[in-house]
Coordinates of C-alpha atoms in Angstrom, one line a residue:
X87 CA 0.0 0.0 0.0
X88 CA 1.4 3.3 -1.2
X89 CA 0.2 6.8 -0.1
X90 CA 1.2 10.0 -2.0
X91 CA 4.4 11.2 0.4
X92 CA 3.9 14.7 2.3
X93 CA -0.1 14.6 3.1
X94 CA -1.6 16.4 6.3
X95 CA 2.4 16.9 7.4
X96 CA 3.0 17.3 10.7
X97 CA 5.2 20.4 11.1
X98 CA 6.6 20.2 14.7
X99 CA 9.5 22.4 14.6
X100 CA 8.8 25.3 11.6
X101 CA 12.3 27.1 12.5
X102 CA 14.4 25.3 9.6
X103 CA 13.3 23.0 6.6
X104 CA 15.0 20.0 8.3
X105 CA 15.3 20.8 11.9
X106 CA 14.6 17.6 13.5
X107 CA 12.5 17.2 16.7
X108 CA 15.0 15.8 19.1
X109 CA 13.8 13.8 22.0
X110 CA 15.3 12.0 25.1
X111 CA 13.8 9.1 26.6
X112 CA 14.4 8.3 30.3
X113 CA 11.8 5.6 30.0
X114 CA 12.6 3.2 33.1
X115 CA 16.0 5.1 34.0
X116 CA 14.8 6.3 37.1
X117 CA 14.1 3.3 38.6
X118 CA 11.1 4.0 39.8
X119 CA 12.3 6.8 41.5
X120 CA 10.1 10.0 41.6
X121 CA 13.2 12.1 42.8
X122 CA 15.4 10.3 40.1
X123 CA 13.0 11.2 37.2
X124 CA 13.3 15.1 38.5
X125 CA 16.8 14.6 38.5
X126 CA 17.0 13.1 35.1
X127 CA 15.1 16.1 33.7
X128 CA 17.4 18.7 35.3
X129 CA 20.7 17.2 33.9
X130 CA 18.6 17.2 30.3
X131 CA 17.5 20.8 30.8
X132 CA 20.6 22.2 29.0
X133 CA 21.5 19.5 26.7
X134 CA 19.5 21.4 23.6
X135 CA 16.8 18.6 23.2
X136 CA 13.4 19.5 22.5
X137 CA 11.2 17.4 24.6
X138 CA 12.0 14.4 27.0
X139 CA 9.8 11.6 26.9
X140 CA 8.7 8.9 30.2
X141 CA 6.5 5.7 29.8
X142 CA 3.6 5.8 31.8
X143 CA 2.9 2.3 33.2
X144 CA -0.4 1.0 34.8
X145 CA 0.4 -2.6 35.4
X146 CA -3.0 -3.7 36.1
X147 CA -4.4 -2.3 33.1
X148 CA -1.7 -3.1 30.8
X149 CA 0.1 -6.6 32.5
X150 CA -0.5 -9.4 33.8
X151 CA 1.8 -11.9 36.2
X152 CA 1.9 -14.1 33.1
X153 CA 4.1 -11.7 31.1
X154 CA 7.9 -12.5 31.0
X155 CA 10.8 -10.1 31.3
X156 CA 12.3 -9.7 28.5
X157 CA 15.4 -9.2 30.6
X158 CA 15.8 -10.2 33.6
X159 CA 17.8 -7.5 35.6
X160 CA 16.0 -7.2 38.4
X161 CA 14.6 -8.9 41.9
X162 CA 11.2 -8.2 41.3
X163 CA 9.2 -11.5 41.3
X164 CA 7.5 -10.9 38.1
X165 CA 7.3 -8.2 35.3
X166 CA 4.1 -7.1 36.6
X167 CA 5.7 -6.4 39.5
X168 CA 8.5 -4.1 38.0
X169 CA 6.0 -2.3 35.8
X170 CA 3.7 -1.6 39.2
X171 CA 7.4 -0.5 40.5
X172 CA 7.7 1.8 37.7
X173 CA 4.2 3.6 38.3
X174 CA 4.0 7.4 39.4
X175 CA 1.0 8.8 41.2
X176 CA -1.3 11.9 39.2
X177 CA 0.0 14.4 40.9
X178 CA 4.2 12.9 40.6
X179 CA 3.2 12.6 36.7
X180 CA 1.8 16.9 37.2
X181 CA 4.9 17.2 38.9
X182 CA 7.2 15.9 36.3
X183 CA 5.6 17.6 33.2
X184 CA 6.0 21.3 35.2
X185 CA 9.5 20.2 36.0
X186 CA 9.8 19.7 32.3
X187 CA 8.0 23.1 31.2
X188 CA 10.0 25.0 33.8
X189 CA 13.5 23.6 31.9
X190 CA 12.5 24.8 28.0
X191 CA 11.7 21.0 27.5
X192 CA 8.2 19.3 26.3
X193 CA 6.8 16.6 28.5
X194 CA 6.1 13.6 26.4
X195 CA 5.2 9.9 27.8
X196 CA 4.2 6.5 26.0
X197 CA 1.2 5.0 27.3
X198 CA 0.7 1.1 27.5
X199 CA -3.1 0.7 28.0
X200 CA -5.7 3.0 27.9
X201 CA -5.9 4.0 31.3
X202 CA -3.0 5.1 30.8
X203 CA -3.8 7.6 28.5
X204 CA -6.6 9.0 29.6
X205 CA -4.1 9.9 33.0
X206 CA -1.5 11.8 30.4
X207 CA -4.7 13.6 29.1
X208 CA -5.3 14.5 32.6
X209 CA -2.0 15.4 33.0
X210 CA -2.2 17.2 29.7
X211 CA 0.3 16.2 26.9
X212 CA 0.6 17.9 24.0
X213 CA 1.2 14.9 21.9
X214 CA 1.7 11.0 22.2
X215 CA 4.7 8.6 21.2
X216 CA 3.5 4.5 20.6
X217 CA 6.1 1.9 21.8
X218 CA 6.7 -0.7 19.0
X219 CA 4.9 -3.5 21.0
X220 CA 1.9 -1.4 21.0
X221 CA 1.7 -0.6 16.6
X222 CA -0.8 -3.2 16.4
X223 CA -3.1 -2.1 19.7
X224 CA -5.6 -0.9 17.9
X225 CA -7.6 -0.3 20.8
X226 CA -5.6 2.4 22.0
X227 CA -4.5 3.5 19.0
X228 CA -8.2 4.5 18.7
X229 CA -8.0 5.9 22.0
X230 CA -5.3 8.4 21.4
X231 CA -7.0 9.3 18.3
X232 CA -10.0 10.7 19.8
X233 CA -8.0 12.8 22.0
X234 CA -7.7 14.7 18.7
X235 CA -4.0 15.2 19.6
X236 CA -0.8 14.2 17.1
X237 CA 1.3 10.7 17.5
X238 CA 4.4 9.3 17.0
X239 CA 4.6 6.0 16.0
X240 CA 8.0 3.7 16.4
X241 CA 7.9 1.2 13.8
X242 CA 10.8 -1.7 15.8
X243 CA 9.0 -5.0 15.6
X244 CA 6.6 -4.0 12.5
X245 CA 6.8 -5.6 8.9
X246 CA 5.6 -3.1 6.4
X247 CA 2.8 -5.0 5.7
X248 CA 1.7 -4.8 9.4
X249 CA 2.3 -0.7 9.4
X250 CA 0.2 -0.5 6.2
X251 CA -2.3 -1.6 8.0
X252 CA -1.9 0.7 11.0
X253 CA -1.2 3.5 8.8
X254 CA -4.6 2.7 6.9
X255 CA -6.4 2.9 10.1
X256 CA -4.9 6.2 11.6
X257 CA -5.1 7.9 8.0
X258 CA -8.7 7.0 7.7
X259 CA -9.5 8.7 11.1
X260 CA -7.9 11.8 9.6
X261 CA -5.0 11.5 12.3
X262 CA -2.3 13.2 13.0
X263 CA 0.9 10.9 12.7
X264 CA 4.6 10.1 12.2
X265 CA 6.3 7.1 12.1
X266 CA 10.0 6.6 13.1
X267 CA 12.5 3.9 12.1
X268 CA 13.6 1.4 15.1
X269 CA 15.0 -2.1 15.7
X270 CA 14.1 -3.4 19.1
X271 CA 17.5 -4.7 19.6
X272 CA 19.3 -3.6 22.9
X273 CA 21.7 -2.3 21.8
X274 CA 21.1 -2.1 18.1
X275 CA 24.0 -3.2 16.2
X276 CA 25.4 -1.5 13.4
X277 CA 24.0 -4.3 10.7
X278 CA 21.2 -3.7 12.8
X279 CA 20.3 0.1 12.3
X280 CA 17.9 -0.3 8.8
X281 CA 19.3 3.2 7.8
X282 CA 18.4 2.3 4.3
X283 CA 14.5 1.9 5.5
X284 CA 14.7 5.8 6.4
X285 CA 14.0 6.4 2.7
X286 CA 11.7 3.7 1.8
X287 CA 9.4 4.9 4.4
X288 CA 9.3 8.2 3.0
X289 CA 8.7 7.1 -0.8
X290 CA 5.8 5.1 1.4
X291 CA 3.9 6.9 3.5
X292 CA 2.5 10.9 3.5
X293 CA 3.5 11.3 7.1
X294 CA 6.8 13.1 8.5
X295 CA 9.6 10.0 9.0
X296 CA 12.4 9.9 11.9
X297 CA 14.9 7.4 13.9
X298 CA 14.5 5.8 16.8
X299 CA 18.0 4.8 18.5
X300 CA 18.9 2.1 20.5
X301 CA 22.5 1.9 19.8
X302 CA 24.3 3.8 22.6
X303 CA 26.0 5.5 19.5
X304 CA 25.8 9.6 18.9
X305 CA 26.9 8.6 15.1
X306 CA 24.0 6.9 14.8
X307 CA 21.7 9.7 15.0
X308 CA 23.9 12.3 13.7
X309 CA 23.7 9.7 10.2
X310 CA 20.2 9.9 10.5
X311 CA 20.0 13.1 10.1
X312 CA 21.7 13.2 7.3
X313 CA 19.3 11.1 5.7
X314 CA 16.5 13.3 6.1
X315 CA 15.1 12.1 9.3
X316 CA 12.6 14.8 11.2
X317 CA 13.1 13.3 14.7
X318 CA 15.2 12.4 16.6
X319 CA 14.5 9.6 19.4
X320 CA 17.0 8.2 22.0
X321 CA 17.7 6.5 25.1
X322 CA 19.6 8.6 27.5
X323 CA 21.1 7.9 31.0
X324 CA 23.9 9.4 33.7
X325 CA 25.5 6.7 32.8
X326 CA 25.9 3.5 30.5
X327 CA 26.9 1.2 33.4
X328 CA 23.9 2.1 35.6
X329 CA 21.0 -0.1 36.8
X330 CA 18.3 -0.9 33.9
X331 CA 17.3 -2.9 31.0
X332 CA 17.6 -0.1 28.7
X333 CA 21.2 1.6 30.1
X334 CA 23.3 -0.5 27.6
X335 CA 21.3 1.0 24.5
X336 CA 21.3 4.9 25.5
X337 CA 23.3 7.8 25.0
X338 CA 24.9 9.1 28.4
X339 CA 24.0 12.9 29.4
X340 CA 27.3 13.6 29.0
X341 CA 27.6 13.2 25.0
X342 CA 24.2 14.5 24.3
X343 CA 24.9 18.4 24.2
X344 CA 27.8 17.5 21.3
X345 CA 25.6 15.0 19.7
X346 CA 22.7 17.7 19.4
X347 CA 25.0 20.3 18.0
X348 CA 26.1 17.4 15.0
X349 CA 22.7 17.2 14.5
X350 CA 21.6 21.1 14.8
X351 CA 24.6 21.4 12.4
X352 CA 23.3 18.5 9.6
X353 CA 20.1 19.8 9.7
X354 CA 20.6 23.3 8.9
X355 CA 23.2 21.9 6.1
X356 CA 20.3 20.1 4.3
X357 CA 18.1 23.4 4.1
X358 CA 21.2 24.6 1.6
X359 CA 22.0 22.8 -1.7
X360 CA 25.4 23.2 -3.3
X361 CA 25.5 24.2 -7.1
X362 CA 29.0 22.6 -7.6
X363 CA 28.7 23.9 -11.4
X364 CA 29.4 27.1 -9.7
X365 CA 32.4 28.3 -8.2
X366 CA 32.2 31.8 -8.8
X367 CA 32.5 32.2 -5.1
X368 CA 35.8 31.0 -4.8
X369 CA 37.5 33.4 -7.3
X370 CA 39.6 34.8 -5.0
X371 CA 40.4 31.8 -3.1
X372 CA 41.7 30.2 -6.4
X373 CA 44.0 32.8 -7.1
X374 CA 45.4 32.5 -3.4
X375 CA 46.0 28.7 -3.6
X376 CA 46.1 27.4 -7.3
X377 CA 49.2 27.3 -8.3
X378 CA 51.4 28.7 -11.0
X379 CA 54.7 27.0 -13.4
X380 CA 58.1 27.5 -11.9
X381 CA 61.3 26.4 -12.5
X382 CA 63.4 24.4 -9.8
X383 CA 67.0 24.5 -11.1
X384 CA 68.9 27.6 -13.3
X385 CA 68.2 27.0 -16.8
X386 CA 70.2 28.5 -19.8
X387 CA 68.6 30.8 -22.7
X388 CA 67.7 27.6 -25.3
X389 CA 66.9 25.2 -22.8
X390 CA 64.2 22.3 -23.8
X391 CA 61.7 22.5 -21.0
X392 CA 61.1 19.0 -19.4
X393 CA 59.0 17.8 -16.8
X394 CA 61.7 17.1 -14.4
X395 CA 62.7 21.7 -14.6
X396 CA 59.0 22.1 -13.1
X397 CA 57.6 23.3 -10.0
X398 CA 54.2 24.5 -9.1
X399 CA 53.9 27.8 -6.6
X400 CA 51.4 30.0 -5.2
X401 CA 49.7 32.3 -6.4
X402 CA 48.0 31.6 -9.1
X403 CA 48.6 34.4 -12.0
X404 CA 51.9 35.0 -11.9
X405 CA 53.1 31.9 -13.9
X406 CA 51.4 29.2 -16.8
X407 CA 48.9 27.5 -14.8
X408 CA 50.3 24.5 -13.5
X409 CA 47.6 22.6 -15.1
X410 CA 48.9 23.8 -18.6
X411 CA 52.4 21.6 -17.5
X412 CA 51.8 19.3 -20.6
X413 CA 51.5 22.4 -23.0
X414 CA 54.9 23.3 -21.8
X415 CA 57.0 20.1 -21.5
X416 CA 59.4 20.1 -24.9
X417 CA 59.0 24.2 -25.3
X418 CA 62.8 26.3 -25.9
X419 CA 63.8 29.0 -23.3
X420 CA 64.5 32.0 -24.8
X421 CA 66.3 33.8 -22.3
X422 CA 68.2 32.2 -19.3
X423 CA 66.0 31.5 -16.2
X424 CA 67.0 31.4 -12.3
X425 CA 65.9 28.8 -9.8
X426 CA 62.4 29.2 -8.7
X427 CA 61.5 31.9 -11.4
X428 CA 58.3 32.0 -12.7
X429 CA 57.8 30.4 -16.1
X430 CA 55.7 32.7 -18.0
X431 CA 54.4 32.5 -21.8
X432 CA 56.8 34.9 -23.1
X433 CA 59.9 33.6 -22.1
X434 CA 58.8 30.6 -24.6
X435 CA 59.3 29.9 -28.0

């Protein structure tokens, strides 16, 4: 299923063409810590993201005691248990988005069931990301959709036969979406990344495209920038040796502020193509560091030029141009030459 590209786009940071909306994920970092999340979002504060995103966890509604862990890293009896762990009260989840506001920085959380979203629209988000596991919940697809507010869709565990299908359903509810390339791999390996499926989604769906990182890598989402993408997801945390399943596969505080100037940088090059059949602009320049013909030994008034009597020096203009060496090679002197001189036209038979 193809869609005509660039339908009902989703313009989420207007300042530059290809400015890409860059967002941090603390996700389960904290531990379950209220005071670790406020901590977390005062170390991202300056960084230069735009948004930093939790995951809002109601184990009741959306686990069971059945559900393995998909790493065991913990001493909680069950995965239930962790995700009940991982739970924050209404008013610590009010808490955390003005602690966000007050730093510059969206608040932004993925729900896993639907009570959990209709506690973010309590709290009042301005827009929803979807986990990979959840691409196929229609159910709360449908949910955030009447919320009437935009989503952001990672695409790690979905064929493109299973997003057609979710992309069908959100673009005949009109919605308001984006989908981002992911591998649920922790971390992602570089054979791993599916850079290549940057593009294909764009020639495939009307919706704005971006990357979802889980290699612990700053390359990785400098590169896909570079290839167009127009956000930015990734994992961060104080540290990659801390507590977590997801600490291995994120970016530690520490590299993001560099990491987001590679990408600021990227971005704003893409909003300027290069004519390289002009280089007008570098007219001066050339004559500072093209070079012109010299000789490199004393040379007598009837000399046969050879390619072995030539130099090339700076500037350009003040000699043949060293690219016209050929033109010269087997020419007669016609007056006597010192070391280093100049070889000009006129002192050339």
């Amino acid at each position: 299923m193809l869609i005509g590209r660039k339908i009902g786009k989703l313009h989420i940071k207007p300042t530059s063409l290809n400015n890409p909306f860059i967002i941090a994920e603390i996700a389960q970092a904290h531990n379950g810590s209220f005071d670790n999340a406020l901590a977390y979002i005062d170390a991202l504060a300056n960084t230069g993201i735009d948004a930093i995103k939790f995951q809002t966890h109601i184990a009741e509604a959306e686990s069971s005691i059945h559900e393995p862990f998909r790493v065991k890293f913990s001493d909680d009896a069950t995965r239930f248990d962790y995700w009940k762990r991982m739970e924050f009260t209404q008013d610590e989840w009010k808490q955390i988005k003005t602690r966000c506001e007050n730093n510059g920085l969206e608040f932004m959380s993925s729900p896993f069931s639907n009570a959990a979203v209709d506690l973010l629209e309590k709290i009042g988000v301005k827009r929803y990301k979807v986990g990979s596991g959840e691409v196929t919940n229609f159910l709360m697809l449908n949910k955030i959709v009447q919320t009437g507010k935009p989503l952001i869709i990672s695409s790690g565990m979905s064929s493109f036969a299973e997003l057609d299908k979710t992309v069908r359903f959100l673009y005949d509810k009109k919605a308001n979406f984006s989908i981002l390339q992911c591998t649920t791999s922790y971390p992602t390996l570089p054979e791993q990344y599916g850079l290549n499926v940057l593009e294909e989604m764009k020639d495939r769906y009307p919706v704005p495209i971006g990357f979802s990182d889980h290699s612990a890598d700053p390359g990785t989402c400098i590169a896909a920038t570079a290839l167009g993408a127009e956000i930015i997801e990734f994992h961060a945390v104080f540290s990659r040796e801390d507590f977590g399943p997801d600490a291995k596969s994120s970016i530690a505080i520490a590299e993001i502020p560099a990491m987001v100037k590679a990408i600021r940088a990227i971005a704003e090059s893409l909003d300027y193509a290069i004519d390289k059949n002009d280089n007008s602009a570098f007219t001066d320049l050339k004559n500072i560091f093209e070079k012109s013909l010299a000789v490199n030994k004393n040379l007598p008034l009837g000399h046969i030029i050879t390619f072995d009597d030539l130099e090339a020096k700076k500037p350009k203009g003040y000699g043949i141009d060293a690219s016209q060496f050929q033109k010269v090679v087997g020419k007669e002197l016609t007056k006597e030459l010192s070391k280093w001189d100049f070889l000009t036209q006129d002192v050339l038979q």
